[in-house]
Amino acid sequence: MTGVVEEEIPGGGVLVRPETGSRAGVLVLHGSYGPGTRERCRLLARAGLIALGIRWYGGEGQPPGICEIPLETFSRGFDLLQSVGAERLSALGLSKGAEAALWLSVLDPRTAAVVALSPTSVTWPNLGPGTDGRSLPRRSSWTWRGEPLPFAPLDENWEPAPREDGLVALRGWYEHSAALHPDRHAAAAIPVEKAAAELVLVAGGDDGTWPSPASARALRDRRPGSVLVERRAAGHRPRFPGEAPATPSTHLHYGGTDADDAALGEAAWPHVLKALHGKG
C-alpha cells in the first residue's frame, strides 16, 4: 500500500490522496450513527484511491438529522473529487449512506460504481429533525432539485421486543412497516435498474438494524450482474481489512460479532477495490 496525503475539508470533511496520485475517486458516506469516515478514507487512499469523506448532516447550515437532505450534497462531493484529478467517480456508503449512494447512481450519471454496505432497497423516512427542528410528521430522508423523494412509512405504534442485554433491534420495525404498507413500500423503491453504475452489495444476515440481506438481494434482482457479498453471522457494520472494530453501542443492537463483521469485509474487499478502480 502507498503513503497518503491528508487534507481537511470545510464543514468537517477530509480528503485523503495517495502520494503517487490516482485517477479514481470515491465519495465515502457514513451512516446514521456517526460522521466518522477518516479511517476508511485513509484505508482507501492507501489502496490507491482519492477518498473524500464529507459531513452531510448535523453540520453548520445542514439539517440536524437525516431529514430532506439534498442529494445535490453528494454531487458536489463528486465535483470536488473531479477538481483534484479524479476521472472515475464512485461512492461507498454504509446504511443510510448506502441509501444516498444508491440514489446518486440513479440521479448523477457520473457515478461509475457504488459500494453499498448494509443497504436498503427503498427510501425510508427521516431519522431526526429537519432544518425546522421537527422530527414529526415523518418526511423523506432525501430531496432532489427541491422535491422530496417518495418514502416508505414507518409504523409509529411499533414497539421493540425486549432483549436480555437491554439493546434495541430495529430490524423488526422496518420489516413490520414494509408488510403493513406494501404499496407505499414498493413505490419507494430505489430504481437502480435506471443506473449505469456497477453495484457491489454487502450484507450481514444478522443485521439487527434493518433487513439489509433481503434489500441487497432485491437490488441485485433489479440490477442483474451486481456483485452480492453476504455472510450469515455478520451484522450491520462490516469492516475492511485493517479497520478497527466498531465502537460497541449502548442502546442499539447492530448484530454480528467483530470476527464475522471482519470476515464479511474481508470477503467483500477484493470486489470493492475492483469496482472502485474500474478493473472489471
XYZ file of N, CA and C in Angstrom:
840
model
N 0.839 -1.196 0.000
C 0.000 0.000 0.000
C 0.876 1.249 0.000
N 0.357 2.314 -0.575
C 1.106 3.544 -0.738
C 0.893 4.493 0.427
N 1.782 5.502 0.549
C 1.583 6.564 1.516
C 0.482 7.503 1.071
N -0.012 8.323 1.997
C -1.144 9.183 1.684
C -0.878 10.607 2.130
N -1.616 11.534 1.519
C -1.618 12.947 1.892
C -3.027 13.296 2.321
N -3.174 13.910 3.485
C -4.491 14.170 4.071
C -4.747 15.670 4.138
N -5.976 16.059 3.818
C -6.352 17.472 3.792
C -7.732 17.645 4.427
N -7.836 18.604 5.323
C -9.133 18.898 5.934
C -10.009 19.657 4.932
N -11.298 19.327 4.935
C -12.262 19.969 4.057
C -13.229 20.777 4.922
N -13.542 22.028 4.543
C -14.503 22.813 5.329
C -15.812 22.068 5.544
N -16.350 22.204 6.755
C -17.600 21.537 7.085
C -17.416 20.196 7.750
N -16.169 19.850 8.092
C -15.935 18.616 8.821
C -15.569 17.436 7.948
N -15.109 17.689 6.722
C -14.745 16.606 5.829
C -13.251 16.383 5.759
N -12.869 15.323 5.047
C -11.460 15.001 4.884
C -11.242 14.447 3.481
N -10.139 14.876 2.851
C -9.735 14.384 1.547
C -8.377 13.707 1.714
N -8.309 12.440 1.336
C -7.075 11.678 1.501
C -6.664 11.144 0.133
N -5.422 11.475 -0.276
C -4.946 11.104 -1.600
C -3.684 10.252 -1.515
N -3.523 9.314 -2.437
C -2.262 8.573 -2.481
C -1.116 9.497 -2.889
N 0.038 9.316 -2.286
C 1.200 10.130 -2.646
C 1.558 9.950 -4.122
N 1.266 8.793 -4.668
C 1.593 8.506 -6.061
C 0.550 9.012 -7.043
N -0.550 9.598 -6.529
C -1.609 10.085 -7.394
C -2.577 8.992 -7.804
N -3.727 9.408 -8.342
C -4.742 8.463 -8.786
C -5.733 9.170 -9.689
N -6.367 8.418 -10.557
C -7.445 8.947 -11.396
C -8.799 8.418 -10.955
N -8.819 7.628 -9.884
C -10.072 7.060 -9.374
C -10.410 7.675 -8.031
N -11.600 8.235 -7.924
C -12.025 8.872 -6.681
C -13.258 8.208 -6.112
N -13.366 8.230 -4.788
C -14.523 7.623 -4.124
C -15.038 8.557 -3.038
N -16.330 8.794 -3.050
C -17.018 9.550 -2.017
C -17.446 8.572 -0.935
N -17.006 8.794 0.295
C -17.224 7.858 1.392
C -18.279 8.439 2.329
N -19.395 7.731 2.490
C -20.546 8.241 3.237
C -20.805 7.400 4.474
N -20.843 8.061 5.611
C -21.130 7.399 6.873
C -22.619 7.101 6.998
N -22.957 6.333 8.011
C -24.356 6.016 8.276
C -24.954 6.965 9.294
N -26.071 6.551 9.892
C -26.824 7.442 10.778
C -26.228 7.563 12.169
N -25.319 6.643 12.551
C -24.852 6.650 13.929
C -23.594 7.476 14.138
N -23.070 8.127 13.109
C -21.894 8.954 13.329
C -21.248 9.388 12.039
N -20.566 10.545 12.053
C -19.995 11.100 10.837
C -18.584 10.628 10.527
N -18.047 9.669 11.273
C -16.643 9.316 11.105
C -16.364 8.519 9.842
N -15.549 9.063 8.944
C -15.123 8.344 7.745
C -13.611 8.420 7.561
N -12.914 9.087 8.450
C -11.495 9.377 8.254
C -10.664 8.106 8.079
N -10.838 7.136 8.977
C -10.024 5.926 8.888
C -10.321 5.152 7.614
N -11.580 5.122 7.208
C -11.933 4.415 5.980
C -11.356 5.128 4.759
N -11.352 6.457 4.778
C -10.744 7.210 3.681
C -9.243 6.924 3.602
N -8.579 6.853 4.742
C -7.147 6.544 4.749
C -6.886 5.165 4.166
N -7.720 4.203 4.548
C -7.556 2.843 4.047
C -7.709 2.811 2.528
N -8.713 3.486 2.014
C -8.965 3.503 0.580
C -7.856 4.240 -0.165
N -7.345 5.313 0.431
C -6.254 6.044 -0.212
C -4.990 5.197 -0.263
N -4.731 4.431 0.797
C -3.569 3.542 0.777
C -3.717 2.458 -0.285
N -4.963 2.194 -0.685
C -5.224 1.226 -1.746
C -5.258 1.892 -3.125
N -4.831 3.172 -3.196
C -4.665 3.828 -4.475
C -5.821 4.668 -4.961
N -6.746 5.069 -4.061
C -7.921 5.848 -4.437
C -7.888 7.228 -3.790
N -8.395 8.228 -4.486
C -8.641 9.525 -3.865
C -9.950 9.396 -3.093
N -9.895 9.535 -1.792
C -11.072 9.281 -0.945
C -11.523 10.564 -0.265
N -12.779 10.888 -0.427
C -13.372 12.079 0.168
C -14.473 11.674 1.134
N -14.322 12.040 2.400
C -15.378 11.852 3.382
C -15.968 13.198 3.737
N -17.285 13.310 3.689
C -17.933 14.580 3.988
C -18.944 14.402 5.111
N -19.175 15.490 5.823
C -20.272 15.512 6.796
C -21.511 16.003 6.063
N -22.573 15.215 6.100
C -23.727 15.562 5.276
C -24.992 15.841 6.094
N -24.914 15.764 7.390
C -25.981 16.289 8.251
C -25.362 16.618 9.596
N -26.047 17.492 10.343
C -25.552 17.842 11.665
C -24.489 18.910 11.697
N -24.065 19.393 10.526
C -23.063 20.445 10.461
C -23.699 21.809 10.278
N -22.864 22.822 10.187
C -23.355 24.184 10.028
C -24.136 24.323 8.726
N -25.353 24.844 8.830
C -26.193 25.034 7.659
C -26.843 23.772 7.146
N -26.707 22.659 7.879
C -27.289 21.385 7.469
C -28.417 20.993 8.419
N -29.351 20.139 7.967
C -30.347 19.623 8.899
C -29.659 18.883 10.045
N -30.183 19.011 11.266
C -29.563 18.305 12.387
C -29.764 16.803 12.344
N -30.738 16.327 11.584
C -30.983 14.902 11.414
C -30.976 14.535 9.939
N -31.248 13.270 9.657
C -31.321 12.818 8.266
C -32.743 13.059 7.787
N -32.992 14.271 7.371
C -34.343 14.701 7.016
C -34.258 15.657 5.830
N -34.818 15.233 4.700
C -34.837 16.036 3.487
C -33.444 16.577 3.153
N -32.469 15.674 3.154
C -31.103 16.021 2.773
C -31.050 16.168 1.252
N -30.584 17.294 0.732
C -30.469 17.424 -0.728
C -29.419 16.453 -1.274
N -29.819 15.614 -2.220
C -28.863 14.688 -2.816
C -27.804 15.422 -3.633
N -28.062 16.684 -3.965
C -27.035 17.508 -4.613
C -25.794 17.659 -3.733
N -25.969 17.468 -2.414
C -24.825 17.485 -1.490
C -23.756 16.502 -1.942
N -24.175 15.339 -2.392
C -23.246 14.285 -2.779
C -22.694 14.524 -4.183
N -23.499 15.116 -5.052
C -22.982 15.506 -6.359
C -21.875 16.546 -6.210
N -22.010 17.437 -5.237
C -20.937 18.414 -5.004
C -19.669 17.721 -4.514
N -19.833 16.595 -3.825
C -18.667 15.801 -3.469
C -17.951 15.292 -4.715
N -18.725 14.857 -5.692
C -18.135 14.444 -6.970
C -17.410 15.611 -7.639
N -18.004 16.802 -7.556
C -17.357 17.981 -8.128
C -15.973 18.185 -7.515
N -15.889 18.054 -6.197
C -14.615 18.243 -5.520
C -13.607 17.182 -5.949
N -14.052 15.933 -6.039
C -13.153 14.869 -6.480
C -12.634 15.144 -7.888
N -13.491 15.620 -8.758
C -13.046 15.952 -10.115
C -12.031 17.086 -10.101
N -12.223 18.034 -9.187
C -11.325 19.187 -9.147
C -9.909 18.823 -8.734
N -9.728 17.650 -8.093
C -8.387 17.221 -7.690
C -7.880 16.084 -8.581
N -8.522 15.909 -9.731
C -7.979 14.998 -10.724
C -8.658 13.661 -10.883
N -9.715 13.394 -10.122
C -10.402 12.108 -10.261
C -11.223 12.097 -11.548
N -11.050 11.040 -12.320
C -11.804 10.880 -13.562
C -12.881 9.808 -13.438
N -12.602 8.775 -12.671
C -13.611 7.755 -12.368
C -14.191 8.076 -10.995
N -15.499 8.256 -10.924
C -16.158 8.684 -9.694
C -17.067 7.572 -9.181
N -16.887 7.232 -7.906
C -17.699 6.191 -7.284
C -18.109 6.649 -5.895
N -19.032 5.916 -5.294
C -19.478 6.216 -3.936
C -19.511 4.932 -3.127
N -19.095 5.034 -1.883
C -19.149 3.915 -0.931
C -19.895 4.400 0.296
N -21.004 3.760 0.598
C -21.804 4.200 1.726
C -22.224 3.053 2.613
N -22.400 3.364 3.881
C -22.875 2.402 4.872
C -24.263 2.800 5.330
N -25.212 1.863 5.312
C -26.529 2.069 5.899
C -27.249 3.236 5.216
N -27.572 4.301 5.941
C -28.215 5.453 5.305
C -27.300 6.081 4.268
N -26.003 5.986 4.484
C -25.069 6.450 3.466
C -25.148 5.622 2.199
N -25.421 4.319 2.344
C -25.624 3.468 1.174
C -26.906 3.851 0.445
N -27.931 4.202 1.205
C -29.190 4.649 0.608
C -28.933 5.872 -0.277
N -28.149 6.817 0.242
C -27.818 8.015 -0.538
C -26.964 7.666 -1.748
N -25.982 6.788 -1.570
C -25.094 6.420 -2.672
C -25.862 5.752 -3.797
N -26.823 4.904 -3.460
C -27.625 4.245 -4.485
C -28.462 5.256 -5.265
N -29.013 6.232 -4.565
C -29.756 7.277 -5.260
C -28.830 8.100 -6.147
N -27.610 8.323 -5.700
C -26.652 9.072 -6.510
C -26.393 8.358 -7.835
N -26.341 7.030 -7.798
C -26.112 6.277 -9.038
C -27.255 6.461 -10.022
N -28.452 6.694 -9.513
C -29.623 6.887 -10.364
C -29.666 8.306 -10.923
N -29.284 9.285 -10.098
C -29.512 10.686 -10.435
C -28.299 11.400 -11.010
N -27.102 10.918 -10.726
C -25.889 11.566 -11.235
C -25.187 10.589 -12.175
N -25.244 10.835 -13.487
C -24.687 9.874 -14.449
C -23.170 9.729 -14.383
N -22.515 10.558 -13.603
C -21.069 10.415 -13.448
C -20.703 9.216 -12.585
N -21.654 8.653 -11.865
C -21.384 7.560 -10.931
C -20.988 6.298 -11.673
N -19.723 5.890 -11.498
C -19.231 4.691 -12.180
C -19.498 3.424 -11.387
N -19.482 3.531 -10.061
C -19.697 2.352 -9.211
C -20.224 2.804 -7.860
N -20.983 1.928 -7.224
C -21.455 2.142 -5.859
C -21.172 0.887 -5.045
N -20.562 1.083 -3.898
C -20.416 0.012 -2.913
C -21.410 0.320 -1.800
N -22.397 -0.534 -1.633
C -23.466 -0.321 -0.659
C -23.318 -1.338 0.472
N -22.875 -0.869 1.630
C -22.701 -1.719 2.802
C -23.968 -1.667 3.641
N -24.529 -2.817 3.939
C -25.774 -2.910 4.722
C -26.842 -1.998 4.132
N -27.199 -2.235 2.864
C -28.079 -1.294 2.176
C -29.553 -1.530 2.445
N -30.341 -0.551 2.056
C -31.777 -0.692 1.901
C -32.088 -0.606 0.424
N -33.192 -1.193 0.010
C -33.594 -1.122 -1.391
C -34.676 -0.074 -1.621
N -35.114 0.588 -0.547
C -36.148 1.610 -0.645
C -35.702 2.849 0.131
N -36.384 3.959 -0.122
C -36.190 5.167 0.668
C -37.064 5.096 1.912
N -36.435 5.251 3.060
C -37.161 5.295 4.320
C -37.298 6.744 4.795
N -38.168 7.016 5.769
C -38.349 8.398 6.215
C -37.192 8.897 7.069
N -37.334 10.144 7.452
C -36.287 10.837 8.201
C -35.959 10.147 9.523
N -34.715 10.285 9.896
C -34.235 9.918 11.231
C -33.745 11.207 11.886
N -34.538 11.743 12.792
C -34.171 13.009 13.415
C -34.804 14.187 12.703
N -34.541 15.395 13.221
C -35.228 16.592 12.738
C -34.638 17.171 11.460
N -35.484 17.943 10.785
C -35.046 18.709 9.626
C -34.568 20.090 10.043
N -34.440 20.983 9.073
C -33.964 22.327 9.373
C -34.942 23.098 10.259
N -36.203 22.656 10.292
C -37.194 23.318 11.147
C -37.163 22.796 12.580
N -36.286 21.825 12.863
C -36.173 21.284 14.209
C -37.198 20.230 14.557
N -38.038 19.851 13.601
C -39.112 18.890 13.867
C -38.790 17.536 13.258
N -39.076 16.483 14.028
C -38.916 15.112 13.529
C -40.215 14.537 13.007
N -41.348 15.023 13.527
C -42.670 14.546 13.128
C -43.506 15.711 12.628
N -44.403 15.463 11.667
C -44.654 14.189 10.985
C -43.463 13.770 10.130
N -43.386 12.463 9.860
C -42.273 11.929 9.091
C -42.248 12.512 7.680
N -41.034 12.738 7.212
C -40.811 13.223 5.853
C -39.766 12.342 5.181
N -39.509 12.612 3.919
C -38.497 11.843 3.208
C -37.114 12.149 3.768
N -36.227 11.181 3.671
C -34.838 11.419 4.045
C -34.144 12.332 3.046
N -34.616 12.356 1.775
C -33.867 12.987 0.685
C -34.741 13.888 -0.171
N -34.089 14.871 -0.777
C -34.726 15.669 -1.827
C -33.811 15.694 -3.041
N -34.404 15.987 -4.184
C -33.655 16.190 -5.421
C -34.303 17.348 -6.167
N -33.495 18.354 -6.460
C -33.988 19.573 -7.104
C -35.159 20.176 -6.328
N -35.047 20.112 -5.018
C -36.021 20.737 -4.133
C -37.253 19.913 -3.839
N -37.378 18.750 -4.455
C -38.564 17.919 -4.264
C -38.218 16.685 -3.429
N -39.034 16.388 -2.394
C -38.771 15.171 -1.596
C -39.028 13.913 -2.399
N -38.201 12.903 -2.171
C -38.384 11.624 -2.838
C -39.434 10.796 -2.099
N -40.185 9.951 -2.822
C -41.172 9.084 -2.154
C -40.489 8.195 -1.121
N -41.177 7.958 -0.010
C -40.590 7.136 1.046
C -41.606 6.148 1.589
N -41.087 5.067 2.134
C -41.916 4.044 2.761
C -42.174 4.445 4.209
N -43.409 4.474 4.659
C -43.693 4.904 6.026
C -43.291 3.868 7.061
N -43.052 4.356 8.268
C -42.790 3.506 9.424
C -43.993 3.536 10.357
N -44.286 2.417 10.972
C -45.407 2.318 11.910
C -44.997 2.963 13.233
N -45.616 4.087 13.555
C -45.257 4.829 14.768
C -45.704 4.112 16.044
N -46.540 3.090 15.909
C -47.025 2.360 17.084
C -46.202 1.117 17.402
N -45.191 0.848 16.593
C -44.362 -0.347 16.795
C -43.540 -0.223 18.064
N -43.423 -1.320 18.788
C -42.571 -1.365 19.978
C -41.644 -2.568 19.871
N -40.352 -2.368 20.152
C -39.403 -3.489 20.012
C -39.606 -4.531 21.092
N -39.320 -5.772 20.727
C -39.335 -6.838 21.722
C -38.133 -6.664 22.641
N -38.304 -6.828 23.936
C -37.183 -6.621 24.866
C -36.087 -7.664 24.656
N -34.844 -7.228 24.758
C -33.690 -8.106 24.675
C -33.044 -8.215 26.049
N -32.409 -9.348 26.321
C -31.783 -9.562 27.625
C -30.658 -8.574 27.884
N -29.966 -8.140 26.816
C -28.854 -7.210 27.002
C -29.295 -5.756 27.062
N -30.597 -5.502 26.920
C -31.111 -4.151 27.005
C -30.999 -3.349 25.726
N -30.372 -3.905 24.686
C -30.222 -3.197 23.422
C -31.491 -3.341 22.580
N -31.699 -2.385 21.689
C -32.889 -2.364 20.839
C -32.502 -2.755 19.421
N -33.177 -3.768 18.883
C -33.008 -4.168 17.487
C -34.143 -3.547 16.674
N -33.796 -2.741 15.685
C -34.796 -2.017 14.899
C -35.255 -2.775 13.653
N -34.605 -3.870 13.342
C -34.913 -4.584 12.104
C -36.391 -4.946 11.999
N -36.972 -5.408 13.106
C -38.376 -5.788 13.081
C -39.292 -4.632 12.746
N -38.892 -3.416 13.130
C -39.686 -2.219 12.828
C -39.804 -2.043 11.314
N -38.669 -2.170 10.624
C -38.674 -1.994 9.170
C -39.412 -3.136 8.482
N -39.216 -4.354 8.943
C -39.899 -5.489 8.333
C -41.408 -5.382 8.542
N -41.818 -5.038 9.757
C -43.247 -4.886 10.062
C -43.860 -3.763 9.230
N -43.170 -2.648 9.120
C -43.701 -1.495 8.387
C -43.816 -1.793 6.899
N -42.864 -2.534 6.360
C -42.928 -2.898 4.942
C -44.154 -3.772 4.670
N -44.431 -4.700 5.569
C -45.588 -5.571 5.401
C -46.897 -4.823 5.614
N -46.861 -3.791 6.460
C -48.071 -3.025 6.776
C -48.472 -2.114 5.620
N -47.491 -1.620 4.883
C -47.763 -0.683 3.779
C -47.072 -1.172 2.501
N -47.488 -2.316 1.957
C -46.759 -2.890 0.810
C -46.760 -1.996 -0.421
N -47.856 -1.293 -0.678
C -47.929 -0.455 -1.871
C -46.959 0.719 -1.775
N -46.944 1.380 -0.629
C -46.038 2.520 -0.478
C -44.584 2.049 -0.396
N -44.381 0.865 0.160
C -43.030 0.310 0.199
C -42.534 0.077 -1.224
N -43.370 -0.484 -2.071
C -42.978 -0.727 -3.463
C -42.739 0.583 -4.205
N -43.565 1.593 -3.923
C -43.433 2.880 -4.614
C -42.162 3.621 -4.216
N -41.579 3.255 -3.073
C -40.383 3.930 -2.573
C -39.095 3.235 -3.012
N -39.198 2.238 -3.882
C -38.012 1.500 -4.320
C -37.005 2.432 -4.991
N -35.743 2.226 -4.696
C -34.674 2.980 -5.361
C -34.475 2.347 -6.738
N -34.715 3.075 -7.828
C -34.759 2.461 -9.168
C -33.365 2.253 -9.767
N -32.600 1.351 -9.153
C -31.231 1.122 -9.626
C -31.190 0.536 -11.032
N -32.314 0.014 -11.506
C -32.346 -0.502 -12.878
C -32.138 0.612 -13.897
N -32.313 1.868 -13.463
C -32.105 3.014 -14.351
C -30.658 3.498 -14.346
N -29.847 2.967 -13.466
C -28.470 3.431 -13.316
C -27.529 2.606 -14.190
N -26.403 3.219 -14.540
C -25.382 2.514 -15.311
C -24.221 2.069 -14.434
N -24.218 2.465 -13.183
C -23.092 2.184 -12.287
C -23.001 0.704 -11.939
N -21.761 0.247 -11.723
C -21.552 -1.082 -11.144
C -22.006 -1.052 -9.686
N -22.588 -2.146 -9.216
C -23.026 -2.227 -7.828
C -22.307 -3.372 -7.120
N -21.779 -3.074 -5.936
C -21.274 -4.092 -5.020
C -22.109 -3.984 -3.757
N -22.821 -5.037 -3.427
C -23.780 -5.049 -2.329
C -23.260 -5.977 -1.237
N -23.162 -5.461 -0.014
C -22.550 -6.209 1.085
C -23.522 -6.234 2.253
N -23.889 -7.429 2.716
C -24.912 -7.533 3.760
C -24.620 -8.685 4.701
N -24.909 -8.460 5.986
C -24.788 -9.493 7.004
C -26.147 -10.040 7.381
N -26.255 -11.351 7.447
C -27.535 -11.979 7.747
C -28.055 -11.686 9.141
N -27.162 -11.291 10.064
C -27.565 -10.992 11.436
C -27.719 -9.494 11.670
N -27.864 -8.735 10.592
C -28.061 -7.283 10.713
C -29.253 -7.006 11.619
N -29.015 -6.314 12.728
C -30.087 -6.011 13.665
C -30.754 -4.678 13.432
N -30.235 -3.882 12.476
C -30.764 -2.539 12.246
C -31.919 -2.531 11.267
N -31.724 -3.170 10.119
C -32.797 -3.292 9.137
C -32.508 -4.490 8.238
N -33.456 -4.890 7.404
C -33.289 -6.143 6.644
C -32.384 -5.968 5.428
N -31.111 -5.707 5.662
C -30.194 -5.465 4.548
C -30.000 -6.688 3.649
N -30.014 -7.938 4.162
C -29.856 -9.070 3.228
C -30.968 -9.128 2.178
N -32.218 -8.999 2.606
C -33.332 -9.013 1.648
C -33.252 -7.812 0.711
N -32.841 -6.667 1.242
C -32.712 -5.472 0.411
C -31.620 -5.643 -0.623
N -30.482 -6.203 -0.213
C -29.377 -6.403 -1.152
C -29.784 -7.353 -2.275
N -30.525 -8.396 -1.932
C -30.975 -9.325 -2.978
C -31.989 -8.663 -3.908
N -32.850 -7.796 -3.355
C -33.810 -7.078 -4.199
C -33.083 -6.141 -5.167
N -32.050 -5.471 -4.693
C -31.256 -4.596 -5.565
C -30.562 -5.398 -6.655
N -30.003 -6.542 -6.289
C -29.340 -7.398 -7.279
C -30.331 -7.869 -8.336
N -31.538 -8.216 -7.898
C -32.531 -8.700 -8.846
C -32.938 -7.601 -9.827
N -32.948 -6.344 -9.362
C -33.287 -5.237 -10.249
C -32.112 -4.843 -11.130
N -30.913 -5.208 -10.697
C -29.715 -4.913 -11.491
C -28.894 -6.195 -11.645
N -29.312 -7.092 -12.538
C -28.542 -8.311 -12.761
C -27.093 -7.974 -13.114
N -26.196 -8.784 -12.611
C -24.776 -8.526 -12.805
C -24.128 -7.834 -11.629
N -24.934 -7.358 -10.692
C -24.378 -6.756 -9.479
C -23.670 -7.823 -8.657
N -22.659 -7.396 -7.918
C -21.932 -8.302 -7.030
C -22.600 -8.275 -5.653
N -22.948 -9.427 -5.138
C -23.558 -9.544 -3.815
C -22.644 -10.384 -2.926
N -22.236 -9.802 -1.802
C -21.392 -10.500 -0.839
C -22.153 -10.573 0.479
N -22.390 -11.790 0.977
C -23.149 -11.985 2.205
C -22.372 -12.884 3.175
N -22.659 -12.706 4.440
C -22.193 -13.641 5.472
C -23.291 -13.739 6.517
N -23.743 -14.941 6.760
C -24.944 -15.144 7.572
C -24.798 -14.591 8.982
N -23.628 -14.743 9.600
C -23.469 -14.367 11.008
C -22.996 -12.933 11.209
N -22.772 -12.179 10.122
C -22.294 -10.799 10.258
C -23.452 -9.858 10.537
N -23.132 -8.689 11.074
C -24.144 -7.715 11.441
C -24.192 -6.524 10.504
N -24.531 -5.379 11.067
C -24.796 -4.170 10.294
C -23.528 -3.408 9.919
N -22.403 -3.712 10.575
C -21.209 -2.875 10.400
C -20.004 -3.691 9.927
N -20.007 -4.116 8.661
C -18.837 -4.841 8.150
C -17.615 -3.939 8.192
N -16.448 -4.547 8.387
C -15.216 -3.745 8.401
C -14.183 -4.388 7.500
N -13.457 -3.540 6.816
C -12.485 -3.993 5.842
C -11.165 -4.352 6.524
N -10.308 -5.110 5.834
C -9.007 -5.461 6.412
C -8.220 -4.202 6.805
N -7.763 -4.184 8.044
C -7.025 -3.035 8.542
C -7.856 -2.056 9.344
N -9.186 -2.201 9.323
C -10.039 -1.308 10.105
C -10.253 -1.866 11.508
N -10.334 -0.958 12.477
C -10.570 -1.359 13.857
C -12.025 -1.776 14.043
N -12.300 -2.607 15.052
C -13.693 -2.963 15.343
C -14.535 -1.729 15.639
N -15.801 -1.794 15.283
C -16.710 -0.685 15.555
C -16.905 -0.511 17.057
N -17.154 0.723 17.471
C -17.413 1.014 18.875
C -18.724 0.357 19.317
N -18.732 -0.390 20.411
C -19.979 -1.009 20.874
C -21.044 0.038 21.176
N -22.268 -0.285 20.842
C -23.380 0.619 21.124
C -23.926 0.364 22.522
N -24.393 1.426 23.150
C -25.008 1.302 24.475
C -26.525 1.170 24.392
N -27.098 1.308 23.173
C -28.553 1.229 23.098
C -29.084 0.479 21.876
N -28.304 0.365 20.799
C -28.797 -0.314 19.598
C -28.085 -1.648 19.390
N -28.838 -2.632 18.945
C -28.288 -3.940 18.616
C -28.009 -3.987 17.120
N -26.727 -3.978 16.756
C -26.345 -3.996 15.343
C -26.205 -5.413 14.806
N -26.058 -6.386 15.682
C -25.924 -7.770 15.257
C -24.494 -8.127 14.916
N -24.262 -9.414 14.706
C -22.946 -9.890 14.319
C -21.944 -9.888 15.460
N -20.729 -10.264 15.136
C -19.597 -10.216 16.055
C -18.453 -9.524 15.332
N -17.444 -9.090 16.080
C -16.280 -8.469 15.443
C -15.673 -9.388 14.401
N -15.566 -10.678 14.743
C -14.936 -11.634 13.828
C -15.751 -11.801 12.552
N -17.063 -11.929 12.681
C -17.890 -12.124 11.495
C -18.014 -10.845 10.669
N -18.068 -9.688 11.325
C -18.093 -8.430 10.584
C -16.801 -8.260 9.791
N -15.667 -8.662 10.395
C -14.386 -8.578 9.702
C -14.322 -9.569 8.549
N -14.873 -10.762 8.749
C -14.871 -11.764 7.684
C -15.702 -11.301 6.487
N -16.819 -10.647 6.754
C -17.639 -10.119 5.667
C -16.878 -9.035 4.904
N -16.247 -8.121 5.636
C -15.483 -7.070 4.982
C -14.310 -7.612 4.187
N -13.660 -8.639 4.715
C -12.535 -9.243 4.007
C -12.994 -9.912 2.712
N -14.145 -10.582 2.756
C -14.679 -11.218 1.554
C -15.078 -10.180 0.501
N -15.563 -9.035 0.961
C -16.017 -8.001 0.030
C -14.866 -7.183 -0.545
N -13.762 -7.073 0.168
C -12.686 -6.137 -0.153
C -12.175 -6.258 -1.591
N -11.862 -7.434 -2.095
C -11.387 -7.510 -3.488
C -12.409 -6.989 -4.497
N -13.694 -7.267 -4.262
C -14.749 -6.775 -5.150
C -14.878 -5.257 -5.047
N -14.712 -4.718 -3.850
C -14.767 -3.283 -3.628
C -13.681 -2.582 -4.436
N -12.451 -3.044 -4.294
C -11.329 -2.403 -4.989
C -11.467 -2.543 -6.505
N -11.918 -3.688 -6.958
C -12.092 -3.908 -8.390
C -13.107 -2.923 -8.976
N -14.218 -2.720 -8.276
C -15.258 -1.810 -8.762
C -14.795 -0.362 -8.683
N -14.156 0.029 -7.591
C -13.769 1.433 -7.420
C -12.648 1.826 -8.386
N -11.746 0.900 -8.666
C -10.674 1.176 -9.614
C -11.111 0.993 -11.067
N -12.255 0.350 -11.286
C -12.727 0.123 -12.639
C -11.956 -0.961 -13.365
N -11.654 -2.034 -12.643
C -10.879 -3.109 -13.237
C -11.725 -4.329 -13.574
N -13.023 -4.074 -13.767
C -13.910 -5.182 -14.081
C -13.752 -5.671 -15.512
